[in-house]
Every structure is written in structure tokens, then in C-alpha cells.
Amino acid sequence: MSIPRNEVIVTADDVATPSKTKQILKQHDLVLKKSLGQNFLIDQNILSKIVSAAELDKSRGALEIGPGIGALTQQLAKLAGRVVAVEIDQRLLPILGETLSPYPHASVVHGDILKTDLLVLFRQHFEGVDGVSVVANLPYYITTPIIMKLLEEKLPLENIVVMIQKEVADRMAARPGTKDYGSLSIAVQFYCEAELVTIVPRTVFVPQPNVDSAVIRLRVRKTPPVEVEDADFFFAVVQSAFVQRRKTLYNNLAARFFSKENKAELEALLHGIGIDPSRRGETLSMGEFARLSTALRAHGCK
Ligand code: SAM
């Protein structure tokens, strides 16, 4: 029988089972650190969904953030041609050495992902691969900074498949006019197409986290879906529109970009681009935010 592409092939050495994970932790006398978001995966089914969503094959590379004891890393190594995993906790390195010993094309870099120069890491490890995906069960205390670093550093990435808090996944994939839609939705969707892959129960982790989780896939866009002259200014406008969600767009923008004396100009500007000043930021599409930032910039706002 042929094995479907990207299906996890379970072997006796796999660490993602409750008994094997507990055995490894006991053997190494390892107490997991809550402060580092150490909730390890113990479910092959969820692992299978994560790696399938990443669409890996031997011509491609995978960057993992926070390999833990290697539950996901093993599966990535079975499918991808090159795997690099960045782990902050030095105590895990000898365990990863054992878990990954059958996979010479997988390497572990000791470091803090937020302080790692990823362009250098890509040059050192992914030269010659057809495309790179980030695949990870992220440490939840730094989910958003990690995603924004990956997107803003303009890395040659194909997609990002990550397990994160469900509430953050909902915000990343939210559409205009919904309660979850905000500056994070726009920042992520400016760079990527976002889709929810699956919702994950707490029971698939050791120890169990106190939030629900979800796997999200971000397909990195070649070009943003809207044209903006100055991306930093565009994001500043978006941020300002959500400073106080219950306030109108007019009030939020006036507080950030206009003085008491020239507030009336804002009303005219909004009418001029066909946006009702009494709307709330959460109702504006990305296209409308692009139009708004172009008009504010042309008006001399900074
Ligand atoms: N991948 C493993 C799994 O799925 O079982 C472990 C995932 S656990 C949620 C998060 C991992 O990220 C831990 O191993 C933790 O030590 C590591 N970590 C936390 N902060 C980090 C950072 N700033 N840079 C790199 N790794 C980090």
C-alpha cells in the first residue's frame, strides 16, 4: 500500500505519545518551564494535520521554532529535505540530539528566535532548497512578536503553519465587520492569506495549557493585496483606527493626526474618499484603509 503524501509515519522512536514523552522527561529529570511556554504535543493525529498543511517534500526546507523534545521535528525530518529548529532552552539540546540522530539533514540551533538573524540563518542552512516553510507549535507568550518578525523581515518564505492560541488565530484570520477584526488581522493579511486549519483541544499537550489552541496556515503573498506608498504610515493609520474600538473612525483619527483647529478638514477628507466619518475602524476593509492612508499622507499627516 502506498503512503499518502505528507501522512505522518508513526515509528517506535516517535516521542509524541503520552508514555514516551513522560519517559523522556523523567529520564532526563526535566521539569518543564511555564515561562518558556513549554507545552509539548503528544498526539500523532494533530502532528499529521500540521505537517500536511505545510505541504513539504524532499526538495523543501522547514524552519521550526521551539522544537522541545522533537515531537514535530521528527515528523518534519521525515518529509522535508532540510530542517532547522531554533530552541532557547539549553537543557533540551542533548535530548534533541538523541531524538534527531536518525536524521542528519535536521539541525538544532541554540538561541532566542526573537534575537536570531534569520536572513543569516537562511543563508547558512537553506541554500539550494526550493522553498522554506515555518512549521511550529509556538511558545504562546511570544506568538505575535514571532509572527511579525517572520513577516516583516521579508524572508523567502512560502508558508507559515503554526499552532497558536485559538483567540489569536481568530484575530489573524478575521474579516472586516467582525469582533475579532483589528490591526493584527490587517497586518497579517497584508503579507499573507490566512486560513484556520483546525481547532485543537487542550488534551493533546503535556502539560495542558489553560487556553484553547488552533493551527493556522499563512500563505505568504508575493505582493500585498493593496497598494500603499508607505507601509509604516499605512500601519500607523490602521493602529490609530483601533486605539479605542468603540469610538468612531473620525474620533480616533482626529486624536492621532489632527489638532483641535483643523479637525474639520478630516471630515471633508473622509467624505472626499467615500468613507462615512461615523463608521468604526472595524468596518473598514484593507482597501479602504489603503485609500485612507494615501489621502492622509497627501494631506501632510505624519
Ligand atoms: N515543538 C514542541 C512540541 O510541539 O512538542 C515544543 C513546543 S512548546 C509549545 C514551545 C517551545 O519553544 C519550547 O521548547 C520552548 O523552550 C521554546 N521556546 C520558548 N521561547 C523561545 C524562544 N524565544 N526562542 C526559541 N525557542 C523558544
Tab-separated table of C-alpha atoms and ligand atoms in Angstrom:
chain	number	residue	atom	x	y	z
A	1	MET	CA	0.000	0.000	0.000
A	2	SER	CA	1.410	3.399	-0.918
A	3	ILE	CA	1.669	6.012	1.820
A	4	PRO	CA	-0.270	9.231	1.084
A	5	ARG	CA	1.957	12.293	0.700
A	6	ASN	CA	2.578	14.145	3.977
A	7	GLU	CA	0.949	11.488	6.124
A	8	VAL	CA	2.811	11.054	9.423
A	9	ILE	CA	4.507	7.674	9.514
A	10	VAL	CA	4.498	6.543	13.144
A	11	THR	CA	7.609	4.683	14.250
A	12	ALA	CA	8.650	3.185	17.602
A	13	ASP	CA	11.057	6.084	18.248
A	14	ASP	CA	8.433	8.829	17.917
A	15	VAL	CA	8.300	10.986	21.027
A	16	ALA	CA	4.751	12.329	20.548
A	17	THR	CA	2.903	9.834	22.700
A	18	PRO	CA	1.964	10.399	26.352
A	19	SER	CA	4.071	7.486	27.611
A	20	LYS	CA	7.206	8.239	25.560
A	21	THR	CA	7.122	11.959	26.399
A	22	LYS	CA	6.712	11.261	30.126
A	23	GLN	CA	9.500	8.660	29.973
A	24	ILE	CA	11.922	11.142	28.314
A	25	LEU	CA	11.101	13.898	30.813
A	26	LYS	CA	11.619	11.503	33.732
A	27	GLN	CA	14.815	10.008	32.344
A	28	HIS	CA	16.342	13.497	31.962
A	29	ASP	CA	14.879	14.775	35.215
A	30	LEU	CA	13.324	17.638	33.284
A	31	VAL	CA	10.797	19.996	34.852
A	32	LEU	CA	9.073	21.967	32.093
A	33	LYS	CA	9.152	25.756	32.273
A	34	LYS	CA	5.845	27.579	32.057
A	35	SER	CA	7.770	30.817	31.484
A	36	LEU	CA	9.062	29.387	28.167
A	37	GLY	CA	5.618	28.194	27.031
A	38	GLN	CA	6.671	24.546	27.254
A	39	ASN	CA	3.523	22.573	26.385
A	40	PHE	CA	4.619	19.532	24.416
A	41	LEU	CA	2.495	17.762	21.793
A	42	ILE	CA	1.594	14.126	22.452
A	43	ASP	CA	-0.819	13.420	19.607
A	44	GLN	CA	0.149	11.968	16.215
A	45	ASN	CA	-3.146	12.975	14.661
A	46	ILE	CA	-2.593	16.683	15.292
A	47	LEU	CA	1.026	16.390	14.151
A	48	SER	CA	-0.236	14.835	10.939
A	49	LYS	CA	-2.588	17.771	10.339
A	50	ILE	CA	0.207	20.283	10.963
A	51	VAL	CA	2.731	18.692	8.603
A	52	SER	CA	0.114	18.059	5.885
A	53	ALA	CA	-0.821	21.736	5.928
A	54	ALA	CA	2.845	22.670	5.378
A	55	GLU	CA	2.973	20.786	2.034
A	56	LEU	CA	6.569	19.633	2.461
A	57	ASP	CA	8.637	17.368	0.269
A	58	LYS	CA	12.300	16.467	-0.040
A	59	SER	CA	13.074	19.496	-2.212
A	60	ARG	CA	11.859	21.854	0.531
A	61	GLY	CA	13.072	23.134	3.892
A	62	ALA	CA	11.339	23.609	7.230
A	63	LEU	CA	12.214	26.063	9.978
A	64	GLU	CA	10.837	25.080	13.377
A	65	ILE	CA	10.677	27.470	16.301
A	66	GLY	CA	10.897	25.756	19.693
A	67	PRO	CA	11.374	22.030	18.965
A	68	GLY	CA	11.035	20.988	22.640
A	69	ILE	CA	11.995	17.313	22.746
A	70	GLY	CA	11.456	16.954	18.988
A	71	ALA	CA	7.869	15.673	18.563
A	72	LEU	CA	7.216	17.809	15.486
A	73	THR	CA	10.862	17.949	14.379
A	74	GLN	CA	10.911	14.187	13.797
A	75	GLN	CA	7.893	14.394	11.501
A	76	LEU	CA	9.337	17.363	9.623
A	77	ALA	CA	12.602	15.459	9.158
A	78	LYS	CA	10.723	12.515	7.638
A	79	LEU	CA	9.192	14.761	4.969
A	80	ALA	CA	11.455	17.759	4.278
A	81	GLY	CA	14.880	17.831	2.660
A	82	ARG	CA	16.317	20.186	5.293
A	83	VAL	CA	15.098	21.012	8.821
A	84	VAL	CA	16.427	23.695	11.161
A	85	ALA	CA	14.996	24.085	14.660
A	86	VAL	CA	15.765	27.054	16.930
A	87	GLU	CA	15.453	26.249	20.655
A	88	ILE	CA	16.135	28.619	23.561
A	89	ASP	CA	16.323	26.043	26.367
A	90	GLN	CA	19.805	24.559	26.546
A	91	ARG	CA	18.564	21.621	28.671
A	92	LEU	CA	16.698	20.265	25.640
A	93	LEU	CA	19.713	20.101	23.324
A	94	PRO	CA	21.031	16.664	24.416
A	95	ILE	CA	17.503	15.202	24.175
A	96	LEU	CA	17.082	16.661	20.687
A	97	GLY	CA	20.461	15.169	19.779
A	98	GLU	CA	19.059	11.717	20.611
A	99	THR	CA	15.618	12.222	19.039
A	100	LEU	CA	17.085	13.532	15.812
A	101	SER	CA	20.081	11.192	15.494
A	102	PRO	CA	18.491	9.240	12.574
A	103	TYR	CA	18.063	12.499	10.621
A	104	PRO	CA	21.385	14.094	9.612
A	105	HIS	CA	19.569	16.705	7.489
A	106	ALA	CA	17.945	18.135	10.660
A	107	SER	CA	19.909	20.543	12.841
A	108	VAL	CA	19.237	22.419	16.045
A	109	VAL	CA	20.362	25.989	16.642
A	110	HIS	CA	20.538	27.110	20.269
A	111	GLY	CA	19.109	30.615	20.620
A	112	ASP	CA	16.241	33.008	21.124
A	113	ILE	CA	14.215	33.223	17.908
A	114	LEU	CA	13.480	36.905	18.534
A	115	LYS	CA	17.220	37.669	18.637
A	116	THR	CA	18.203	35.385	15.749
A	117	ASP	CA	19.298	36.948	12.457
A	118	LEU	CA	17.025	34.898	10.216
A	119	LEU	CA	18.477	36.112	6.927
A	120	VAL	CA	21.879	34.791	8.028
A	121	LEU	CA	20.275	31.547	9.262
A	122	PHE	CA	18.530	31.097	5.896
A	123	ARG	CA	21.801	31.700	4.037
A	124	GLN	CA	23.636	29.206	6.235
A	125	HIS	CA	21.056	26.418	6.215
A	126	PHE	CA	18.630	26.699	3.323
A	127	GLU	CA	20.860	27.434	0.335
A	128	GLY	CA	19.628	25.416	-2.644
A	129	VAL	CA	16.228	24.323	-1.273
A	130	ASP	CA	13.151	25.058	-3.412
A	131	GLY	CA	11.192	26.833	-0.689
A	132	VAL	CA	11.022	27.154	3.079
A	133	SER	CA	8.039	26.813	5.416
A	134	VAL	CA	7.937	27.753	9.067
A	135	VAL	CA	6.229	24.940	10.954
A	136	ALA	CA	5.890	25.176	14.718
A	137	ASN	CA	3.951	24.728	17.899
A	138	LEU	CA	4.814	28.237	19.067
A	139	PRO	CA	5.624	29.338	22.611
A	140	TYR	CA	2.398	31.252	23.300
A	141	TYR	CA	3.920	34.053	25.379
A	142	ILE	CA	5.540	35.483	22.203
A	143	THR	CA	3.202	34.382	19.379
A	144	THR	CA	2.587	37.815	17.867
A	145	PRO	CA	6.201	39.106	18.024
A	146	ILE	CA	7.393	35.890	16.320
A	147	ILE	CA	4.820	36.109	13.508
A	148	MET	CA	5.502	39.813	12.943
A	149	LYS	CA	9.264	39.191	12.868
A	150	LEU	CA	8.797	36.443	10.251
A	151	LEU	CA	6.617	38.713	8.103
A	152	GLU	CA	8.488	41.981	8.447
A	153	GLU	CA	11.973	40.590	7.791
A	154	LYS	CA	10.927	39.742	4.223
A	155	LEU	CA	12.288	36.212	4.345
A	156	PRO	CA	11.952	33.961	1.320
A	157	LEU	CA	9.112	32.011	2.958
A	158	GLU	CA	6.345	30.043	1.234
A	159	ASN	CA	4.084	29.491	4.165
A	160	ILE	CA	3.850	29.553	7.930
A	161	VAL	CA	1.919	26.767	9.642
A	162	VAL	CA	1.732	27.300	13.370
A	163	MET	CA	-0.145	26.156	16.426
A	164	ILE	CA	-1.146	29.222	18.431
A	165	GLN	CA	-3.830	30.328	20.904
A	166	LYS	CA	-7.241	29.974	19.233
A	167	GLU	CA	-8.139	33.532	20.178
A	168	VAL	CA	-5.048	34.871	18.351
A	169	ALA	CA	-5.713	32.632	15.312
A	170	ASP	CA	-9.264	34.018	15.154
A	171	ARG	CA	-7.915	37.566	15.190
A	172	MET	CA	-5.335	36.827	12.473
A	173	ALA	CA	-7.932	35.322	10.104
A	174	ALA	CA	-10.805	37.730	10.926
A	175	ARG	CA	-12.811	39.522	8.219
A	176	PRO	CA	-13.994	43.160	8.407
A	177	GLY	CA	-17.118	43.783	10.465
A	178	THR	CA	-16.436	41.020	12.991
A	179	LYS	CA	-15.496	41.392	16.650
A	180	ASP	CA	-12.083	39.765	16.094
A	181	TYR	CA	-11.068	42.067	13.224
A	182	GLY	CA	-8.367	44.560	14.171
A	183	SER	CA	-4.842	45.765	13.478
A	184	LEU	CA	-3.402	42.222	13.829
A	185	SER	CA	-5.828	40.912	11.149
A	186	ILE	CA	-4.741	43.640	8.755
A	187	ALA	CA	-1.010	43.279	9.496
A	188	VAL	CA	-1.135	39.509	8.891
A	189	GLN	CA	-3.441	39.662	5.854
A	190	PHE	CA	-1.327	42.408	4.249
A	191	TYR	CA	1.507	39.873	3.988
A	192	CYS	CA	-0.399	36.552	3.811
A	193	GLU	CA	-3.572	34.701	3.043
A	194	ALA	CA	-4.698	33.355	6.406
A	195	GLU	CA	-6.745	30.199	6.945
A	196	LEU	CA	-7.666	28.216	10.014
A	197	VAL	CA	-6.555	24.583	9.586
A	198	THR	CA	-8.003	23.007	12.725
A	199	ILE	CA	-9.016	23.686	16.310
A	200	VAL	CA	-7.009	21.757	18.876
A	201	PRO	CA	-8.182	20.516	22.287
A	202	ARG	CA	-6.037	21.115	25.384
A	203	THR	CA	-5.729	17.373	25.980
A	204	VAL	CA	-3.093	16.896	23.254
A	205	PHE	CA	-0.415	18.698	25.294
A	206	VAL	CA	1.725	17.862	28.302
A	207	PRO	CA	1.173	19.846	30.481
A	208	GLN	CA	-2.212	21.106	29.285
A	209	PRO	CA	-2.244	24.869	28.550
A	210	ASN	CA	-5.030	26.989	30.022
A	211	VAL	CA	-6.188	28.321	26.642
A	212	ASP	CA	-7.661	26.664	23.539
A	213	SER	CA	-5.406	26.285	20.526
A	214	ALA	CA	-5.670	26.270	16.749
A	215	VAL	CA	-3.442	25.574	13.773
A	216	ILE	CA	-3.325	28.407	11.269
A	217	ARG	CA	-1.749	28.468	7.802
A	218	LEU	CA	-0.410	31.738	6.442
A	219	ARG	CA	0.453	31.576	2.730
A	220	VAL	CA	2.937	34.362	2.155
A	221	ARG	CA	1.845	36.670	-0.662
A	222	LYS	CA	4.237	37.720	-3.438
A	223	THR	CA	2.788	41.236	-3.310
A	224	PRO	CA	0.347	42.865	-0.858
A	225	PRO	CA	-3.335	42.886	-1.902
A	226	VAL	CA	-3.466	46.703	-1.757
A	227	GLU	CA	-1.084	49.371	-2.962
A	228	VAL	CA	0.384	51.655	-0.294
A	229	GLU	CA	3.170	54.195	-0.776
A	230	ASP	CA	4.479	53.967	2.764
A	231	ALA	CA	3.774	50.714	4.626
A	232	ASP	CA	4.831	52.141	8.028
A	233	PHE	CA	2.382	55.021	7.664
A	234	PHE	CA	-0.363	52.632	6.482
A	235	PHE	CA	0.101	50.526	9.645
A	236	ALA	CA	0.161	53.681	11.814
A	237	VAL	CA	-3.221	54.683	10.347
A	238	VAL	CA	-4.623	51.187	10.957
A	239	GLN	CA	-3.354	51.212	14.562
A	240	SER	CA	-4.876	54.610	15.236
A	241	ALA	CA	-8.290	53.494	13.943
A	242	PHE	CA	-8.422	50.756	16.600
A	243	VAL	CA	-6.993	52.670	19.592
A	244	GLN	CA	-10.486	52.871	21.094
A	245	ARG	CA	-12.670	50.313	19.318
A	246	ARG	CA	-15.940	51.873	20.443
A	247	LYS	CA	-15.035	55.321	19.114
A	248	THR	CA	-15.795	56.399	15.554
A	249	LEU	CA	-13.105	56.410	12.909
A	250	TYR	CA	-13.316	60.208	12.918
A	251	ASN	CA	-12.609	60.492	16.658
A	252	ASN	CA	-9.741	58.026	16.619
A	253	LEU	CA	-8.071	59.629	13.584
A	254	ALA	CA	-8.638	63.161	14.897
A	255	ALA	CA	-6.914	62.276	18.178
A	256	ARG	CA	-3.862	60.919	16.356
A	257	PHE	CA	-3.420	63.124	13.271
A	258	PHE	CA	-5.294	66.419	13.712
A	259	SER	CA	-5.291	69.387	16.086
A	260	LYS	CA	-8.463	70.952	17.502
A	261	GLU	CA	-8.219	73.762	14.943
A	262	ASN	CA	-8.012	71.637	11.789
A	263	LYS	CA	-10.344	68.776	12.771
A	264	ALA	CA	-12.949	69.940	10.232
A	265	GLU	CA	-10.506	69.099	7.432
A	266	LEU	CA	-10.666	65.440	8.480
A	267	GLU	CA	-14.399	65.297	7.970
A	268	ALA	CA	-14.029	66.697	4.449
A	269	LEU	CA	-11.155	64.331	3.717
A	270	LEU	CA	-13.194	61.270	4.750
A	271	HIS	CA	-16.205	62.373	2.705
A	272	GLY	CA	-13.858	63.007	-0.232
A	273	ILE	CA	-12.762	59.350	-0.308
A	274	GLY	CA	-16.271	57.994	0.260
A	275	ILE	CA	-15.856	56.909	3.886
A	276	ASP	CA	-18.513	57.907	6.399
A	277	PRO	CA	-16.734	59.556	9.408
A	278	SER	CA	-19.191	57.922	11.834
A	279	ARG	CA	-18.071	54.399	10.896
A	280	ARG	CA	-15.914	52.381	13.286
A	281	GLY	CA	-12.430	51.174	12.306
A	282	GLU	CA	-13.560	47.543	12.464
A	283	THR	CA	-15.880	48.051	9.462
A	284	LEU	CA	-13.155	49.204	7.056
A	285	SER	CA	-11.717	46.779	4.511
A	286	MET	CA	-7.984	46.722	3.824
A	287	GLY	CA	-8.667	48.541	0.534
A	288	GLU	CA	-10.441	51.342	2.405
A	289	PHE	CA	-7.549	51.619	4.877
A	290	ALA	CA	-5.146	51.895	1.923
A	291	ARG	CA	-7.263	54.681	0.403
A	292	LEU	CA	-7.418	56.416	3.774
A	293	SER	CA	-3.663	56.284	4.378
A	294	THR	CA	-2.953	57.619	0.867
A	295	ALA	CA	-5.343	60.547	1.459
A	296	LEU	CA	-3.952	61.332	4.933
A	297	ARG	CA	-0.395	61.222	3.622
A	298	ALA	CA	-1.284	63.511	0.686
A	299	HIS	CA	-2.819	65.882	3.275
A	300	GLY	CA	0.564	66.063	5.019
A	301	CYS	CA	-0.258	63.878	8.046
A	302	LYS	CA	2.678	62.032	9.624
B	1	SAM	N1	7.672	21.697	19.355
B	1	SAM	C1	7.473	21.082	20.643
B	1	SAM	C2	6.180	20.303	20.655
B	1	SAM	O1	5.328	20.628	19.804
B	1	SAM	O2	6.023	19.437	21.487
B	1	SAM	C3	7.524	22.102	21.790
B	1	SAM	C4	6.563	23.274	21.649
B	1	SAM	S1	6.452	24.286	23.101
B	1	SAM	C5	4.837	24.930	22.880
B	1	SAM	C6	7.410	25.728	22.743
B	1	SAM	C7	8.921	25.540	22.652
B	1	SAM	O3	9.521	26.815	22.338
B	1	SAM	C8	9.613	25.066	23.923
B	1	SAM	O4	10.500	24.043	23.612
B	1	SAM	C9	10.385	26.309	24.422
B	1	SAM	O5	11.545	26.008	25.161
B	1	SAM	C10	10.701	27.006	23.113
B	1	SAM	N2	10.923	28.458	23.217
B	1	SAM	C11	10.357	29.332	24.097
B	1	SAM	N3	10.775	30.580	23.863
B	1	SAM	C12	11.622	30.517	22.796
B	1	SAM	C13	12.397	31.496	22.083
B	1	SAM	N4	12.352	32.804	22.415
B	1	SAM	N5	13.172	31.089	21.063
B	1	SAM	C14	13.226	29.757	20.718
B	1	SAM	N6	12.516	28.804	21.353
B	1	SAM	C15	11.718	29.160	22.376
